[in-house]
Amino acid sequence: MFGGRPPLPPAATATIFLTGPNLDPRSVRQQPKRYSQTLAKDVESDIVAERQAVAVQAEVWSKKKRICVALFEEDFAGPKLDEGRWTVETGQLQSARDAGQLQTYSADPQNVAMAGGALNLVAQKGAAGFTSGRIRSKGSWYPGMPMPDGSKVRLLHVEARMKAPQGKGLWSAFVLAPAANKYGPWPASGEIDVAQVINAAQAATQGIHFGAPYPGNKVLDVQTAGAYGGGMHTFAVEWARDSITMFIDGKAIKQFVSLAANPAAGWYTSGAAAGAGASVQAPFDAPFYLALNLAVGGTWPGAPDATTPFPATLSVEHVRVWATPDYALGAASLDPTAAVPQQAAPAQDGQPAA
């Protein structure tokens, strides 16, 4: 676990991820909620040999055996964005569904910057128009993907802790998008909106896009009332083969399911590229990357006005991607503390994603 690293100083704090089929049913996270203890036993032979006490922060998710593996973690603590993990996207990056957006995405430090232990995506108003920031992960993930130990991902937990700006025409987004359009153009290959916060931020929208290519697409979504602009909130999704569950600040908000789970109202793809061989979990059976951006204007939020504050900043404290391997037992949720509401039938997409 710690091979090749220098010895820890006395009373040091370390974050340890417990993996393997025969471990204690605890999952280690960097921000625990319900459990903490100090281990001074055989956590690792080199630590025992050094007679160190390692403070381990852990969270008990249930009494059943569950193991969480960190696939990707970003705390934005460095002086600049890690280009080995992230791509800064540039240009207008618009399609018909984004008609009316006014920003041009830029890699300029005034639009994408690290400060105060956070990533800041900043919308600026200039003489030539609006500029802003957008990043996407170089990694991509999906339920069923192979893991280094030979197991497969049973459940993914993806979250971002972020603060959206308030103001008319501002559109903050945290989405998962297909690494390749396996089933055809948007949204036949799917999209997962983990958080969409617009305008005065009186609600947060979460949902999934699927079906035929635009404009024949479908959406299942939910709006949660609340002042989600101006303060830090944690938006998350838990993604299994046949379910996608949305969370805000640790509370389960809504669950959407595949045709396998609900033949009458589950997600599907009817893109021409799907073919007869597509799985019943399509289009959410392929790798998706995560993206964060701050847009200006668009058919959904409308245009900014004289009251809109510029510069406006979407601040992101951290991003996490965790997985439960297929050998882990227990219910299909990493945070089963709240009952999950049932979904409604698919509707035509009236609110496109950023």
mmCIF file of C-alpha atoms in Angstrom:
data_model
loop_
_atom_site.group_PDB
_atom_site.id
_atom_site.type_symbol
_atom_site.label_atom_id
_atom_site.label_comp_id
_atom_site.label_asym_id
_atom_site.label_seq_id
_atom_site.Cartn_x
_atom_site.Cartn_y
_atom_site.Cartn_z
ATOM 1 C CA MET A 1 0.000 0.000 0.000
ATOM 2 C CA PHE A 2 2.729 2.423 0.983
ATOM 3 C CA GLY A 3 5.703 0.762 -0.732
ATOM 4 C CA GLY A 4 8.301 3.224 -1.943
ATOM 5 C CA ARG A 5 6.955 6.119 0.115
ATOM 6 C CA PRO A 6 8.967 7.815 2.901
ATOM 7 C CA PRO A 7 8.025 6.959 6.493
ATOM 8 C CA LEU A 8 5.102 8.848 7.955
ATOM 9 C CA PRO A 9 5.864 11.169 10.872
ATOM 10 C CA PRO A 10 4.348 10.287 14.254
ATOM 11 C CA ALA A 11 0.614 10.968 14.565
ATOM 12 C CA ALA A 12 0.343 11.507 10.818
ATOM 13 C CA THR A 13 -3.048 11.240 9.151
ATOM 14 C CA ALA A 14 -3.406 9.060 6.073
ATOM 15 C CA THR A 15 -6.269 8.103 3.812
ATOM 16 C CA ILE A 16 -6.286 4.360 3.130
ATOM 17 C CA PHE A 17 -8.475 2.520 0.657
ATOM 18 C CA LEU A 18 -9.300 -1.040 1.697
ATOM 19 C CA THR A 19 -9.668 -3.359 -1.280
ATOM 20 C CA GLY A 20 -10.026 -7.094 -1.731
ATOM 21 C CA PRO A 21 -12.743 -9.704 -1.191
ATOM 22 C CA ASN A 22 -11.924 -10.576 2.431
ATOM 23 C CA LEU A 23 -11.637 -7.206 4.125
ATOM 24 C CA ASP A 24 -13.550 -5.555 6.917
ATOM 25 C CA PRO A 25 -16.783 -3.967 5.615
ATOM 26 C CA ARG A 26 -15.588 -0.412 5.664
ATOM 27 C CA SER A 27 -14.998 2.025 2.876
ATOM 28 C CA VAL A 28 -12.482 4.779 3.306
ATOM 29 C CA ARG A 29 -13.292 8.241 2.092
ATOM 30 C CA GLN A 30 -11.547 11.552 2.464
ATOM 31 C CA GLN A 31 -14.620 13.188 3.964
ATOM 32 C CA PRO A 32 -16.196 10.716 6.426
ATOM 33 C CA LYS A 33 -19.568 11.338 8.010
ATOM 34 C CA ARG A 34 -20.205 8.580 10.479
ATOM 35 C CA TYR A 35 -17.091 6.723 11.566
ATOM 36 C CA SER A 36 -13.547 7.409 12.719
ATOM 37 C CA GLN A 37 -10.981 5.347 14.605
ATOM 38 C CA THR A 38 -7.240 4.894 15.033
ATOM 39 C CA LEU A 39 -5.655 1.670 13.806
ATOM 40 C CA ALA A 40 -2.371 0.463 15.294
ATOM 41 C CA LYS A 41 -2.326 -3.069 13.905
ATOM 42 C CA ASP A 42 -1.376 -4.871 10.714
ATOM 43 C CA VAL A 43 -2.603 -2.278 8.250
ATOM 44 C CA GLU A 44 0.681 -2.745 6.365
ATOM 45 C CA SER A 45 3.846 -4.535 7.469
ATOM 46 C CA ASP A 46 6.123 -1.539 6.952
ATOM 47 C CA ILE A 47 3.882 0.634 9.131
ATOM 48 C CA VAL A 48 3.801 -1.987 11.875
ATOM 49 C CA ALA A 49 7.584 -2.321 11.696
ATOM 50 C CA GLU A 50 7.899 1.401 12.208
ATOM 51 C CA ARG A 51 5.473 1.160 15.156
ATOM 52 C CA GLN A 52 3.389 4.004 13.857
ATOM 53 C CA ALA A 53 -0.219 4.740 14.718
ATOM 54 C CA VAL A 54 -2.072 5.703 11.568
ATOM 55 C CA ALA A 55 -5.260 7.721 11.903
ATOM 56 C CA VAL A 56 -7.728 6.192 9.488
ATOM 57 C CA GLN A 57 -10.929 7.941 8.528
ATOM 58 C CA ALA A 58 -13.634 5.552 7.386
ATOM 59 C CA GLU A 59 -17.344 5.565 6.739
ATOM 60 C CA VAL A 60 -19.627 2.647 7.460
ATOM 61 C CA TRP A 61 -22.191 2.529 4.674
ATOM 62 C CA SER A 62 -24.093 -0.533 5.936
ATOM 63 C CA LYS A 63 -23.668 -3.631 8.048
ATOM 64 C CA LYS A 64 -23.237 -5.666 4.894
ATOM 65 C CA LYS A 65 -19.875 -6.150 3.261
ATOM 66 C CA ARG A 66 -19.109 -3.295 0.849
ATOM 67 C CA ILE A 67 -15.842 -2.130 -0.570
ATOM 68 C CA CYS A 68 -15.189 1.190 -2.256
ATOM 69 C CA VAL A 69 -12.286 1.744 -4.621
ATOM 70 C CA ALA A 70 -11.177 5.232 -5.646
ATOM 71 C CA LEU A 71 -10.896 5.401 -9.431
ATOM 72 C CA PHE A 72 -10.381 9.168 -9.688
ATOM 73 C CA GLU A 73 -10.030 11.944 -7.127
ATOM 74 C CA GLU A 74 -9.253 15.597 -7.722
ATOM 75 C CA ASP A 75 -8.948 18.234 -5.002
ATOM 76 C CA PHE A 76 -7.661 21.064 -7.232
ATOM 77 C CA ALA A 77 -4.946 21.798 -4.684
ATOM 78 C CA GLY A 78 -2.107 22.560 -7.094
ATOM 79 C CA PRO A 79 -1.088 25.856 -8.659
ATOM 80 C CA LYS A 80 -2.476 24.808 -12.043
ATOM 81 C CA LEU A 81 -4.814 22.246 -13.560
ATOM 82 C CA ASP A 82 -3.280 18.788 -14.045
ATOM 83 C CA GLU A 83 -3.140 18.440 -17.836
ATOM 84 C CA GLY A 84 -2.535 14.720 -17.477
ATOM 85 C CA ARG A 85 -6.042 14.330 -16.061
ATOM 86 C CA TRP A 86 -8.011 17.177 -17.616
ATOM 87 C CA THR A 87 -8.576 18.814 -20.990
ATOM 88 C CA VAL A 88 -9.501 22.498 -21.149
ATOM 89 C CA GLU A 89 -11.999 22.802 -23.988
ATOM 90 C CA THR A 90 -12.055 25.881 -26.191
ATOM 91 C CA GLY A 91 -14.350 27.412 -28.795
ATOM 92 C CA GLN A 92 -18.110 27.860 -28.870
ATOM 93 C CA LEU A 93 -18.884 24.123 -28.576
ATOM 94 C CA GLN A 94 -22.526 24.589 -29.488
ATOM 95 C CA SER A 95 -25.090 22.538 -31.334
ATOM 96 C CA ALA A 96 -28.728 23.167 -32.187
ATOM 97 C CA ARG A 97 -29.777 22.223 -28.658
ATOM 98 C CA ASP A 98 -27.557 24.951 -27.201
ATOM 99 C CA ALA A 99 -28.894 27.727 -29.444
ATOM 100 C CA GLY A 100 -28.444 31.172 -27.971
ATOM 101 C CA GLN A 101 -25.405 30.536 -25.800
ATOM 102 C CA LEU A 102 -23.156 33.573 -25.955
ATOM 103 C CA GLN A 103 -19.830 32.432 -24.510
ATOM 104 C CA THR A 104 -16.664 31.274 -26.206
ATOM 105 C CA TYR A 105 -14.769 28.799 -24.035
ATOM 106 C CA SER A 106 -11.168 29.782 -23.449
ATOM 107 C CA ALA A 107 -8.054 28.331 -21.830
ATOM 108 C CA ASP A 108 -6.986 31.793 -20.676
ATOM 109 C CA PRO A 109 -6.144 31.961 -16.932
ATOM 110 C CA GLN A 110 -8.863 34.570 -16.547
ATOM 111 C CA ASN A 111 -11.379 31.847 -17.472
ATOM 112 C CA VAL A 112 -9.808 28.678 -16.005
ATOM 113 C CA ALA A 113 -7.805 29.164 -12.820
ATOM 114 C CA MET A 114 -6.821 27.432 -9.601
ATOM 115 C CA ALA A 115 -7.168 29.541 -6.471
ATOM 116 C CA GLY A 116 -8.126 29.048 -2.845
ATOM 117 C CA GLY A 117 -8.023 25.261 -3.104
ATOM 118 C CA ALA A 118 -10.610 25.188 -5.875
ATOM 119 C CA LEU A 119 -10.997 25.179 -9.626
ATOM 120 C CA ASN A 120 -12.570 28.416 -10.823
ATOM 121 C CA LEU A 121 -14.398 28.548 -14.154
ATOM 122 C CA VAL A 122 -14.971 32.236 -14.779
ATOM 123 C CA ALA A 123 -17.360 33.928 -17.211
ATOM 124 C CA GLN A 124 -16.044 37.294 -18.358
ATOM 125 C CA LYS A 125 -17.784 40.073 -20.284
ATOM 126 C CA GLY A 126 -15.506 41.890 -22.705
ATOM 127 C CA ALA A 127 -15.698 44.249 -25.635
ATOM 128 C CA ALA A 128 -15.715 41.300 -28.058
ATOM 129 C CA GLY A 129 -18.349 39.318 -26.136
ATOM 130 C CA PHE A 130 -18.396 36.697 -23.407
ATOM 131 C CA THR A 131 -15.704 34.143 -22.561
ATOM 132 C CA SER A 132 -15.863 31.349 -20.001
ATOM 133 C CA GLY A 133 -14.313 28.040 -18.883
ATOM 134 C CA ARG A 134 -15.049 24.371 -19.504
ATOM 135 C CA ILE A 135 -13.013 21.266 -18.618
ATOM 136 C CA ARG A 136 -13.468 17.538 -19.240
ATOM 137 C CA SER A 137 -11.756 14.540 -17.697
ATOM 138 C CA LYS A 138 -9.380 12.464 -19.784
ATOM 139 C CA GLY A 139 -10.600 9.378 -17.969
ATOM 140 C CA SER A 140 -13.981 7.763 -18.577
ATOM 141 C CA TRP A 141 -15.942 5.150 -16.649
ATOM 142 C CA TYR A 142 -19.053 2.954 -16.719
ATOM 143 C CA PRO A 143 -20.667 0.070 -14.782
ATOM 144 C CA GLY A 144 -19.216 -3.217 -15.957
ATOM 145 C CA MET A 145 -15.817 -1.794 -16.843
ATOM 146 C CA PRO A 146 -12.816 -3.929 -15.804
ATOM 147 C CA MET A 147 -10.776 -2.959 -12.743
ATOM 148 C CA PRO A 148 -7.032 -3.540 -12.171
ATOM 149 C CA ASP A 149 -7.641 -6.551 -9.905
ATOM 150 C CA GLY A 150 -9.688 -8.358 -12.565
ATOM 151 C CA SER A 151 -13.087 -7.561 -11.081
ATOM 152 C CA LYS A 152 -15.682 -5.372 -12.775
ATOM 153 C CA VAL A 153 -17.385 -2.196 -11.611
ATOM 154 C CA ARG A 154 -20.811 -2.940 -10.161
ATOM 155 C CA LEU A 155 -21.666 0.608 -9.092
ATOM 156 C CA LEU A 156 -20.117 4.021 -9.758
ATOM 157 C CA HIS A 157 -20.396 7.032 -7.461
ATOM 158 C CA VAL A 158 -19.476 10.316 -9.174
ATOM 159 C CA GLU A 159 -19.656 13.626 -7.331
ATOM 160 C CA ALA A 160 -18.512 17.233 -7.399
ATOM 161 C CA ARG A 161 -18.642 19.787 -4.623
ATOM 162 C CA MET A 162 -19.226 23.152 -6.243
ATOM 163 C CA LYS A 163 -20.580 26.667 -5.835
ATOM 164 C CA ALA A 164 -22.637 28.038 -8.732
ATOM 165 C CA PRO A 165 -22.865 31.787 -9.357
ATOM 166 C CA GLN A 166 -26.155 33.668 -9.196
ATOM 167 C CA GLY A 167 -27.344 35.914 -11.999
ATOM 168 C CA LYS A 168 -29.677 35.957 -14.976
ATOM 169 C CA GLY A 169 -28.326 34.079 -17.978
ATOM 170 C CA LEU A 170 -25.711 32.088 -16.028
ATOM 171 C CA TRP A 171 -25.773 28.310 -16.558
ATOM 172 C CA SER A 172 -23.564 26.066 -14.400
ATOM 173 C CA ALA A 173 -23.307 22.417 -15.412
ATOM 174 C CA PHE A 174 -21.773 19.164 -14.162
ATOM 175 C CA VAL A 175 -22.456 16.371 -16.653
ATOM 176 C CA LEU A 176 -21.323 12.920 -17.737
ATOM 177 C CA ALA A 177 -21.095 12.564 -21.513
ATOM 178 C CA PRO A 178 -20.194 9.637 -23.805
ATOM 179 C CA ALA A 179 -16.520 9.265 -24.647
ATOM 180 C CA ALA A 180 -17.648 8.132 -28.117
ATOM 181 C CA ASN A 181 -21.020 8.441 -29.797
ATOM 182 C CA LYS A 182 -21.490 4.688 -29.805
ATOM 183 C CA TYR A 183 -25.196 4.895 -30.629
ATOM 184 C CA GLY A 184 -25.247 8.068 -32.704
ATOM 185 C CA PRO A 185 -25.430 11.865 -32.213
ATOM 186 C CA TRP A 186 -26.722 13.478 -29.031
ATOM 187 C CA PRO A 187 -28.537 12.176 -27.138
ATOM 188 C CA ALA A 188 -28.838 8.730 -28.733
ATOM 189 C CA SER A 189 -25.546 7.906 -26.972
ATOM 190 C CA GLY A 190 -26.821 9.343 -23.679
ATOM 191 C CA GLU A 191 -26.041 12.142 -21.239
ATOM 192 C CA ILE A 192 -26.237 12.256 -17.438
ATOM 193 C CA ASP A 193 -26.871 15.699 -15.944
ATOM 194 C CA VAL A 194 -25.576 15.502 -12.392
ATOM 195 C CA ALA A 195 -26.276 19.204 -11.839
ATOM 196 C CA GLN A 196 -27.676 22.081 -13.883
ATOM 197 C CA VAL A 197 -28.041 25.377 -12.001
ATOM 198 C CA ILE A 198 -29.309 28.420 -13.899
ATOM 199 C CA ASN A 199 -30.127 32.093 -13.368
ATOM 200 C CA ALA A 200 -31.011 33.086 -9.821
ATOM 201 C CA ALA A 201 -30.445 29.482 -8.715
ATOM 202 C CA GLN A 202 -33.842 28.785 -7.194
ATOM 203 C CA ALA A 203 -33.583 25.118 -8.174
ATOM 204 C CA ALA A 204 -31.159 22.451 -9.352
ATOM 205 C CA THR A 205 -32.039 20.181 -12.269
ATOM 206 C CA GLN A 206 -30.743 16.602 -12.569
ATOM 207 C CA GLY A 207 -31.619 14.007 -15.166
ATOM 208 C CA ILE A 208 -30.737 11.815 -18.130
ATOM 209 C CA HIS A 209 -31.039 12.328 -21.898
ATOM 210 C CA PHE A 210 -31.535 9.425 -24.297
ATOM 211 C CA GLY A 211 -33.651 8.129 -27.188
ATOM 212 C CA ALA A 212 -33.316 9.339 -30.766
ATOM 213 C CA PRO A 213 -30.921 12.039 -31.990
ATOM 214 C CA TYR A 214 -32.055 15.642 -31.403
ATOM 215 C CA PRO A 215 -34.776 16.894 -31.793
ATOM 216 C CA GLY A 216 -36.504 13.540 -31.242
ATOM 217 C CA ASN A 217 -34.841 13.012 -27.895
ATOM 218 C CA LYS A 218 -36.295 12.097 -24.517
ATOM 219 C CA VAL A 219 -35.483 13.275 -21.023
ATOM 220 C CA LEU A 220 -36.165 12.112 -17.490
ATOM 221 C CA ASP A 221 -35.330 14.797 -14.954
ATOM 222 C CA VAL A 222 -36.156 16.295 -11.602
ATOM 223 C CA GLN A 223 -35.960 19.841 -10.265
ATOM 224 C CA THR A 224 -35.160 20.350 -6.597
ATOM 225 C CA ALA A 225 -36.149 23.723 -5.181
ATOM 226 C CA GLY A 226 -33.524 25.578 -3.197
ATOM 227 C CA ALA A 227 -30.942 28.333 -3.352
ATOM 228 C CA TYR A 228 -28.180 26.289 -4.959
ATOM 229 C CA GLY A 229 -26.249 29.339 -6.117
ATOM 230 C CA GLY A 230 -23.835 31.233 -3.909
ATOM 231 C CA GLY A 231 -22.955 28.332 -1.594
ATOM 232 C CA MET A 232 -21.091 25.025 -1.766
ATOM 233 C CA HIS A 233 -23.188 21.932 -2.481
ATOM 234 C CA THR A 234 -22.302 18.333 -3.308
ATOM 235 C CA PHE A 235 -24.018 16.934 -6.396
ATOM 236 C CA ALA A 236 -23.654 13.213 -7.055
ATOM 237 C CA VAL A 237 -24.886 10.336 -9.160
ATOM 238 C CA GLU A 238 -24.796 6.617 -8.408
ATOM 239 C CA TRP A 239 -24.781 4.658 -11.641
ATOM 240 C CA ALA A 240 -25.452 0.930 -11.866
ATOM 241 C CA ARG A 241 -26.261 -1.218 -14.904
ATOM 242 C CA ASP A 242 -30.001 -0.690 -14.580
ATOM 243 C CA SER A 243 -30.350 2.424 -12.412
ATOM 244 C CA ILE A 244 -29.077 5.996 -12.187
ATOM 245 C CA THR A 245 -29.753 7.761 -8.872
ATOM 246 C CA MET A 246 -29.284 11.482 -8.228
ATOM 247 C CA PHE A 247 -28.128 12.978 -4.918
ATOM 248 C CA ILE A 248 -27.767 16.493 -3.512
ATOM 249 C CA ASP A 249 -25.762 16.991 -0.309
ATOM 250 C CA GLY A 250 -26.003 13.277 0.476
ATOM 251 C CA LYS A 251 -29.778 13.044 0.013
ATOM 252 C CA ALA A 252 -31.225 10.717 -2.622
ATOM 253 C CA ILE A 253 -33.405 12.784 -4.952
ATOM 254 C CA LYS A 254 -34.568 10.594 -7.840
ATOM 255 C CA GLN A 255 -33.847 7.265 -9.495
ATOM 256 C CA PHE A 256 -34.118 6.513 -13.213
ATOM 257 C CA VAL A 257 -34.008 2.960 -14.574
ATOM 258 C CA SER A 258 -33.380 0.985 -17.751
ATOM 259 C CA LEU A 259 -35.887 -0.949 -19.832
ATOM 260 C CA ALA A 260 -34.714 -4.068 -18.017
ATOM 261 C CA ALA A 261 -36.034 -2.620 -14.751
ATOM 262 C CA ASN A 262 -39.086 -0.851 -16.207
ATOM 263 C CA PRO A 263 -40.100 -1.930 -19.727
ATOM 264 C CA ALA A 264 -42.786 0.774 -19.862
ATOM 265 C CA ALA A 265 -40.744 3.794 -18.803
ATOM 266 C CA GLY A 266 -37.050 2.927 -18.783
ATOM 267 C CA TRP A 267 -34.271 4.619 -20.714
ATOM 268 C CA TYR A 268 -33.355 3.382 -24.184
ATOM 269 C CA THR A 269 -31.665 4.397 -27.420
ATOM 270 C CA SER A 270 -33.208 4.449 -30.869
ATOM 271 C CA GLY A 271 -30.205 5.889 -32.663
ATOM 272 C CA ALA A 272 -29.500 4.379 -36.058
ATOM 273 C CA ALA A 273 -26.130 3.158 -34.772
ATOM 274 C CA ALA A 274 -27.732 1.119 -31.985
ATOM 275 C CA GLY A 275 -28.691 -1.813 -34.187
ATOM 276 C CA ALA A 276 -30.245 -5.044 -33.057
ATOM 277 C CA GLY A 277 -27.255 -5.943 -30.885
ATOM 278 C CA ALA A 278 -27.567 -3.047 -28.410
ATOM 279 C CA SER A 279 -27.948 -4.108 -24.782
ATOM 280 C CA VAL A 280 -31.089 -3.339 -22.830
ATOM 281 C CA GLN A 281 -28.948 -0.933 -20.766
ATOM 282 C CA ALA A 282 -28.031 1.171 -23.840
ATOM 283 C CA PRO A 283 -27.042 3.954 -24.125
ATOM 284 C CA PHE A 284 -25.706 3.899 -20.543
ATOM 285 C CA ASP A 285 -23.500 0.855 -21.081
ATOM 286 C CA ALA A 286 -20.405 2.605 -22.437
ATOM 287 C CA PRO A 287 -17.627 4.882 -21.092
ATOM 288 C CA PHE A 288 -18.618 8.422 -20.065
ATOM 289 C CA TYR A 289 -16.272 11.280 -19.155
ATOM 290 C CA LEU A 290 -17.201 14.093 -16.770
ATOM 291 C CA ALA A 291 -17.346 17.775 -17.697
ATOM 292 C CA LEU A 292 -17.780 21.018 -15.781
ATOM 293 C CA ASN A 293 -18.621 24.347 -17.380
ATOM 294 C CA LEU A 294 -20.178 27.769 -16.925
ATOM 295 C CA ALA A 295 -22.251 28.911 -19.907
ATOM 296 C CA VAL A 296 -23.719 32.354 -20.597
ATOM 297 C CA GLY A 297 -27.147 32.643 -22.199
ATOM 298 C CA GLY A 298 -29.082 30.013 -24.119
ATOM 299 C CA THR A 299 -32.679 29.082 -24.785
ATOM 300 C CA TRP A 300 -33.112 27.714 -21.263
ATOM 301 C CA PRO A 301 -31.685 30.442 -18.975
ATOM 302 C CA GLY A 302 -32.140 33.324 -21.417
ATOM 303 C CA ALA A 303 -29.659 36.134 -21.950
ATOM 304 C CA PRO A 304 -27.854 38.003 -19.174
ATOM 305 C CA ASP A 305 -29.017 41.519 -18.381
ATOM 306 C CA ALA A 306 -27.755 44.605 -16.589
ATOM 307 C CA THR A 307 -28.178 42.900 -13.205
ATOM 308 C CA THR A 308 -25.943 39.927 -14.077
ATOM 309 C CA PRO A 309 -22.634 40.208 -12.208
ATOM 310 C CA PHE A 310 -19.437 39.752 -14.238
ATOM 311 C CA PRO A 311 -17.007 38.204 -13.747
ATOM 312 C CA ALA A 312 -19.100 35.239 -12.569
ATOM 313 C CA THR A 313 -17.411 32.140 -11.134
ATOM 314 C CA LEU A 314 -18.305 28.464 -10.883
ATOM 315 C CA SER A 315 -16.026 27.221 -8.096
ATOM 316 C CA VAL A 316 -15.339 23.470 -7.732
ATOM 317 C CA GLU A 317 -13.700 22.125 -4.550
ATOM 318 C CA HIS A 318 -13.398 18.481 -5.514
ATOM 319 C CA VAL A 319 -14.398 15.716 -7.903
ATOM 320 C CA ARG A 320 -14.678 12.039 -6.906
ATOM 321 C CA VAL A 321 -15.213 8.828 -8.864
ATOM 322 C CA TRP A 322 -15.577 5.741 -6.657
ATOM 323 C CA ALA A 323 -16.543 2.198 -7.591
ATOM 324 C CA THR A 324 -17.913 -0.874 -5.880
ATOM 325 C CA PRO A 325 -16.460 -4.052 -7.451
ATOM 326 C CA ASP A 326 -18.735 -6.880 -8.503
ATOM 327 C CA TYR A 327 -17.510 -9.085 -5.632
ATOM 328 C CA ALA A 328 -18.861 -6.636 -3.034
ATOM 329 C CA LEU A 329 -22.172 -7.533 -1.442
ATOM 330 C CA GLY A 330 -25.112 -5.450 -0.332
ATOM 331 C CA ALA A 331 -27.852 -3.300 -1.817
ATOM 332 C CA ALA A 332 -27.109 -1.354 -4.992
ATOM 333 C CA SER A 333 -26.400 1.991 -3.360
ATOM 334 C CA LEU A 334 -23.334 3.541 -1.806
ATOM 335 C CA ASP A 335 -25.474 5.791 0.364
ATOM 336 C CA PRO A 336 -28.653 3.890 1.253
ATOM 337 C CA THR A 337 -29.736 6.269 4.021
ATOM 338 C CA ALA A 338 -32.681 7.769 2.127
ATOM 339 C CA ALA A 339 -35.594 6.274 0.258
ATOM 340 C CA VAL A 340 -35.364 6.850 -3.486
ATOM 341 C CA PRO A 341 -38.481 8.266 -5.220
ATOM 342 C CA GLN A 342 -39.758 6.479 -8.303
ATOM 343 C CA GLN A 343 -39.391 7.974 -11.759
ATOM 344 C CA ALA A 344 -42.079 9.316 -14.073
ATOM 345 C CA ALA A 345 -42.502 8.273 -17.695
ATOM 346 C CA PRO A 346 -40.132 9.812 -20.280
ATOM 347 C CA ALA A 347 -41.096 13.202 -21.707
ATOM 348 C CA GLN A 348 -39.943 15.185 -24.684
ATOM 349 C CA ASP A 349 -36.832 17.179 -23.850
ATOM 350 C CA GLY A 350 -37.819 20.745 -23.102
ATOM 351 C CA GLN A 351 -34.681 21.745 -21.210
ATOM 352 C CA PRO A 352 -31.462 20.869 -23.027
ATOM 353 C CA ALA A 353 -28.238 20.330 -21.143
ATOM 354 C CA ALA A 354 -25.271 22.674 -21.318
#
